[in-house]
Short mmCIF file of C-alpha atoms in Angstrom, two decimals:
data_model
loop_
_atom_site.label_atom_id
_atom_site.label_comp_id
_atom_site.label_asym_id
_atom_site.label_seq_id
_atom_site.Cartn_x
_atom_site.Cartn_y
_atom_site.Cartn_z
CA MET A 11 -100.78 106.88 -7.06
CA LEU A 12 -100.32 103.56 -5.29
CA GLY A 13 -102.39 100.53 -6.59
CA ALA A 14 -104.92 98.25 -5.40
CA MET A 15 -102.83 96.10 -4.52
CA SER A 16 -100.72 98.38 -1.97
CA PHE A 17 -104.21 99.53 -0.78
CA ILE A 18 -105.16 95.82 0.04
CA THR A 19 -101.64 94.73 1.47
CA ARG A 20 -101.18 97.71 3.61
CA HIS A 21 -105.31 97.40 5.50
CA ALA A 22 -104.37 93.86 5.99
CA ILE A 23 -101.57 94.80 7.61
CA ASN A 24 -103.12 97.30 9.59
CA PHE A 25 -105.96 94.86 10.44
CA ILE A 26 -102.92 92.52 11.67
CA ILE A 27 -101.34 95.12 13.96
CA SER A 28 -104.64 96.44 15.26
CA PHE A 29 -106.00 92.70 16.22
CA THR A 30 -102.35 92.19 17.81
CA VAL A 31 -102.75 95.46 19.78
CA LEU A 32 -106.46 94.61 20.70
CA THR A 33 -104.97 91.01 22.07
CA VAL A 34 -101.98 91.95 23.83
CA THR A 35 -104.09 94.66 25.82
CA SER A 36 -106.77 92.46 26.66
CA PHE A 37 -104.23 90.02 28.03
CA THR A 38 -101.55 91.79 29.61
CA LEU A 39 -103.86 94.88 31.13
CA ALA A 40 -107.03 93.17 32.44
CA ASP A 41 -107.76 95.68 34.38
CA ILE A 42 -107.68 98.78 31.91
CA THR A 43 -111.01 100.50 31.12
CA ILE A 44 -113.23 99.05 28.11
CA PHE A 45 -113.67 102.03 26.59
CA PHE A 46 -109.62 102.51 26.21
CA VAL A 47 -109.03 99.12 24.31
CA PRO A 48 -111.05 100.10 21.27
CA VAL A 49 -109.22 103.56 21.13
CA LEU A 50 -105.82 102.22 21.61
CA THR A 51 -106.71 99.64 18.66
CA ILE A 52 -108.24 102.08 16.25
CA ALA A 53 -104.90 104.65 16.86
CA SER A 54 -102.78 101.53 16.22
CA TYR A 55 -104.57 101.07 12.88
CA PHE A 56 -104.40 104.66 12.04
CA ILE A 57 -100.81 105.25 12.94
CA SER A 58 -99.38 101.88 11.13
CA ASN A 59 -101.64 102.83 7.87
CA LYS A 60 -99.87 106.23 8.01
CA ALA A 61 -96.61 104.84 8.27
CA ILE A 62 -97.02 102.06 5.77
CA LYS A 63 -98.66 104.42 2.98
CA VAL A 64 -95.51 106.66 3.88
CA PHE A 65 -93.24 103.82 3.22
CA GLN A 66 -95.03 102.53 0.39
CA LYS A 67 -95.13 105.68 -1.44
CA SER A 68 -91.48 106.04 -0.56
CA LYS A 69 -90.45 102.83 -2.31
CA ARG A 70 -93.03 103.74 -5.37
CA SER A 71 -90.99 106.87 -6.10
CA LYS A 72 -87.55 104.79 -6.02
CA GLU A 73 -89.29 102.08 -8.36
CA ILE A 74 -90.05 105.22 -10.70
CA GLY A 75 -86.75 106.97 -10.59
CA ILE A 76 -88.41 110.45 -8.79
CA SER A 77 -87.27 111.89 -5.47
CA ASN A 78 -90.34 111.98 -2.64
CA SER A 79 -91.26 115.74 -3.33
CA GLU A 80 -91.58 115.16 -6.72
CA TYR A 81 -93.93 112.20 -6.27
CA LYS A 82 -95.80 114.68 -3.82
CA HIS A 83 -95.67 117.24 -6.12
CA ILE A 84 -97.33 114.98 -8.89
CA GLU A 85 -100.04 113.20 -6.39
CA SER A 86 -100.96 117.06 -5.44
CA GLN A 87 -101.37 117.76 -9.56
CA LEU A 88 -103.36 114.68 -9.73
CA LYS A 89 -105.81 115.49 -6.96
CA ILE A 90 -106.37 119.43 -8.10
CA ALA A 91 -106.86 117.88 -11.91
CA ARG A 92 -109.93 115.14 -10.81
CA GLY A 93 -110.94 117.78 -9.37
CA HIS A 94 -110.90 120.20 -12.69
CA LEU A 95 -112.36 116.90 -14.26
CA ASN A 96 -115.78 116.83 -11.83
CA SER A 97 -115.73 120.42 -12.92
CA LEU A 98 -116.39 119.58 -16.51
CA THR A 99 -118.57 116.91 -15.83
CA GLN A 100 -121.00 119.07 -14.08
CA GLN A 101 -121.44 121.08 -16.98
CA TYR A 102 -123.08 118.22 -18.71
CA ILE A 103 -126.44 119.46 -17.84
CA ARG A 104 -125.72 122.95 -18.82
CA VAL A 105 -124.62 123.18 -22.32
CA ARG A 106 -127.40 123.79 -24.71
CA SER A 107 -126.56 122.41 -28.02
CA LEU A 108 -125.25 119.07 -29.43
CA ARG A 109 -122.24 120.54 -30.90
CA SER A 110 -121.15 122.11 -27.43
CA PHE A 111 -121.75 118.62 -25.84
CA LYS A 112 -119.93 116.38 -28.33
CA LEU A 113 -117.22 118.77 -27.86
CA LEU A 114 -117.53 119.04 -23.78
CA ASN A 115 -117.55 114.99 -23.69
CA GLU A 116 -114.49 114.63 -26.22
CA MET A 117 -112.28 116.94 -23.92
CA THR A 118 -113.69 115.40 -20.96
CA LYS A 119 -112.52 111.89 -22.37
CA LEU A 120 -109.07 113.10 -23.14
CA SER A 121 -108.65 114.47 -19.82
CA LYS A 122 -109.48 111.29 -17.84
CA ARG A 123 -107.42 109.40 -20.32
CA ILE A 124 -104.50 111.64 -19.57
CA ILE A 125 -104.80 111.77 -15.90
CA ASN A 126 -105.06 107.99 -15.71
CA ILE A 127 -101.89 107.64 -17.86
CA VAL A 128 -100.42 109.65 -15.19
CA GLN A 129 -101.63 107.76 -12.22
CA THR A 130 -100.58 104.88 -13.59
CA ASN A 131 -96.93 106.43 -14.63
CA PRO A 132 -96.36 109.31 -12.71
CA GLN A 133 -93.11 109.90 -14.43
CA LYS A 134 -94.91 110.64 -17.68
CA PHE A 135 -96.31 113.93 -15.86
CA TYR A 136 -93.35 115.80 -17.09
CA SER A 137 -94.63 114.96 -20.64
CA VAL A 138 -97.62 116.50 -19.95
CA GLU A 139 -97.24 119.64 -17.35
CA ASP A 140 -98.80 121.72 -19.61
CA PHE A 141 -102.11 119.70 -19.63
CA PHE A 142 -102.06 120.21 -15.59
CA TYR A 143 -100.80 123.49 -15.22
CA SER A 144 -102.67 125.14 -18.61
CA HIS A 145 -104.64 123.03 -20.96
CA LEU A 146 -107.07 121.64 -18.20
CA PRO A 147 -107.53 124.82 -16.15
CA SER A 148 -108.06 126.80 -19.20
CA ALA A 149 -110.70 124.36 -20.20
CA VAL A 150 -112.89 124.36 -17.24
CA GLN A 151 -112.53 128.20 -16.96
CA LEU A 152 -113.89 128.73 -20.78
CA ILE A 153 -116.40 125.92 -20.60
CA GLN A 154 -118.05 127.37 -17.25
CA THR A 155 -118.11 130.71 -18.93
CA TYR A 156 -119.37 129.68 -22.18
CA THR A 157 -122.25 127.67 -20.33
CA MET A 158 -123.21 130.99 -18.25
CA LEU A 159 -123.50 133.00 -21.06
CA THR A 160 -125.74 130.69 -23.23
CA GLN A 161 -128.09 130.19 -20.49
CA GLN A 162 -128.58 134.14 -20.49
CA GLN A 163 -130.67 133.87 -23.38
CA ILE A 164 -129.83 137.44 -24.46
CA LYS A 165 -130.08 138.27 -27.97
CA ASP A 166 -127.17 140.30 -28.41
CA SER A 167 -124.71 140.70 -31.07
CA GLU A 168 -121.48 141.08 -28.70
CA ILE A 169 -122.59 138.18 -26.58
CA HIS A 170 -122.77 136.18 -29.74
CA LEU A 171 -119.33 136.98 -31.10
CA ALA A 172 -118.03 136.51 -27.80
CA LEU A 173 -119.84 132.62 -27.28
CA GLU A 174 -118.69 132.05 -31.06
CA ASP A 175 -114.93 133.09 -30.00
CA THR A 176 -115.02 131.01 -27.09
CA ARG A 177 -116.34 128.11 -29.04
CA LYS A 178 -113.56 128.46 -31.55
CA THR A 179 -110.63 128.77 -28.50
CA LEU A 180 -112.48 125.55 -27.23
CA LYS A 181 -111.82 123.45 -30.48
CA GLU A 182 -107.88 124.85 -30.73
CA LEU A 183 -107.51 124.00 -26.93
CA HIS A 184 -109.09 120.49 -27.69
CA GLY A 185 -106.45 119.91 -30.43
CA THR A 186 -104.16 120.85 -27.89
CA MET A 187 -105.23 118.33 -25.42
CA GLU A 188 -105.49 116.09 -28.26
CA GLN A 189 -101.12 116.80 -28.54
CA ASP A 190 -101.24 116.05 -25.02
CA LEU A 191 -102.38 112.80 -25.08
CA LYS A 192 -100.01 111.90 -27.59
CA SER A 193 -97.23 113.24 -25.69
CA ALA A 194 -98.21 111.24 -22.62
CA LEU A 195 -98.39 108.20 -24.90
CA GLU A 196 -95.03 108.55 -27.01
CA SER A 197 -92.83 106.59 -25.03
CA ASP A 198 -95.10 103.85 -25.25
CA LEU A 199 -94.81 104.23 -28.54
CA GLU A 200 -91.40 104.35 -28.97
CA SER A 201 -90.90 101.55 -26.88
CA LEU A 202 -93.66 99.31 -29.35
CA ARG A 203 -91.44 100.57 -32.19
CA MET A 204 -88.39 98.87 -30.77
CA GLU A 205 -90.02 96.20 -29.80
CA LEU A 206 -91.53 95.82 -33.65
CA ASP A 207 -88.02 96.30 -34.80
CA PHE A 208 -86.63 93.80 -32.47
CA VAL A 209 -89.08 91.14 -33.59
CA LYS A 210 -88.70 91.96 -37.20
CA LEU A 211 -84.52 91.78 -37.01
CA GLN A 212 -85.36 88.34 -35.03
CA ASN A 213 -87.68 86.97 -38.21
CA GLU A 214 -85.11 87.99 -40.45
CA LYS A 215 -82.07 86.12 -38.72
CA LYS A 216 -84.57 82.93 -38.59
CA ARG A 217 -85.34 83.21 -42.26
CA GLN A 218 -81.82 83.63 -43.56
CA GLN A 219 -81.15 80.70 -41.04
CA ILE A 220 -83.50 78.42 -42.74
CA GLU A 221 -82.57 79.57 -46.13
CA PHE A 222 -78.67 78.97 -45.23
CA ARG A 223 -79.48 75.37 -44.32
CA GLY A 224 -81.66 74.58 -47.26
CA ASP A 225 -78.73 75.63 -49.41
CA ASN A 226 -76.29 73.48 -47.77
CA GLN A 227 -78.71 70.54 -48.21
#
């Protein structure tokens, strides 16, 4: 959940630390074995990377108002969700109808947007918990079962009914995921409404001031 700038900063500092360690050991320990220097340099890079990453995550969690344990939990859920998303994309080559492909594509796009929103704003996780715990895993399971059944090519009324029921459930789940996206964006929409109300109020005040000055002239 750390941004690109955090990544660049962290590795820049790691490089400086590793280079410093390499320089110091090379000049102060002239008799040191040639194999030990690169090992020490790599170890210093790895240790500094871990330490700085922990610090950055702790700082980030404080900035957004959540605890370190909450941050780790959200990070873990995002990792699981990305795995589910990969599972969805793998089903593209398995669907056998244009209608099913469109539904799968829409659900994948919705999932990707929600994951990206929480990736950028981890506190929004709590607005879409059901998406991570239930809706996305259910979508993956249903689509995998659906594509597996369609590949059997067995003309059986029971299987046909099961496929229709699964398709109907997927459509309902798609609608639920659309609501998840709206929930993730709700705070942004509320901020936008407040900002628009403020701008309108300021414009109204300016208009009244202009009218007042015109009346006094």
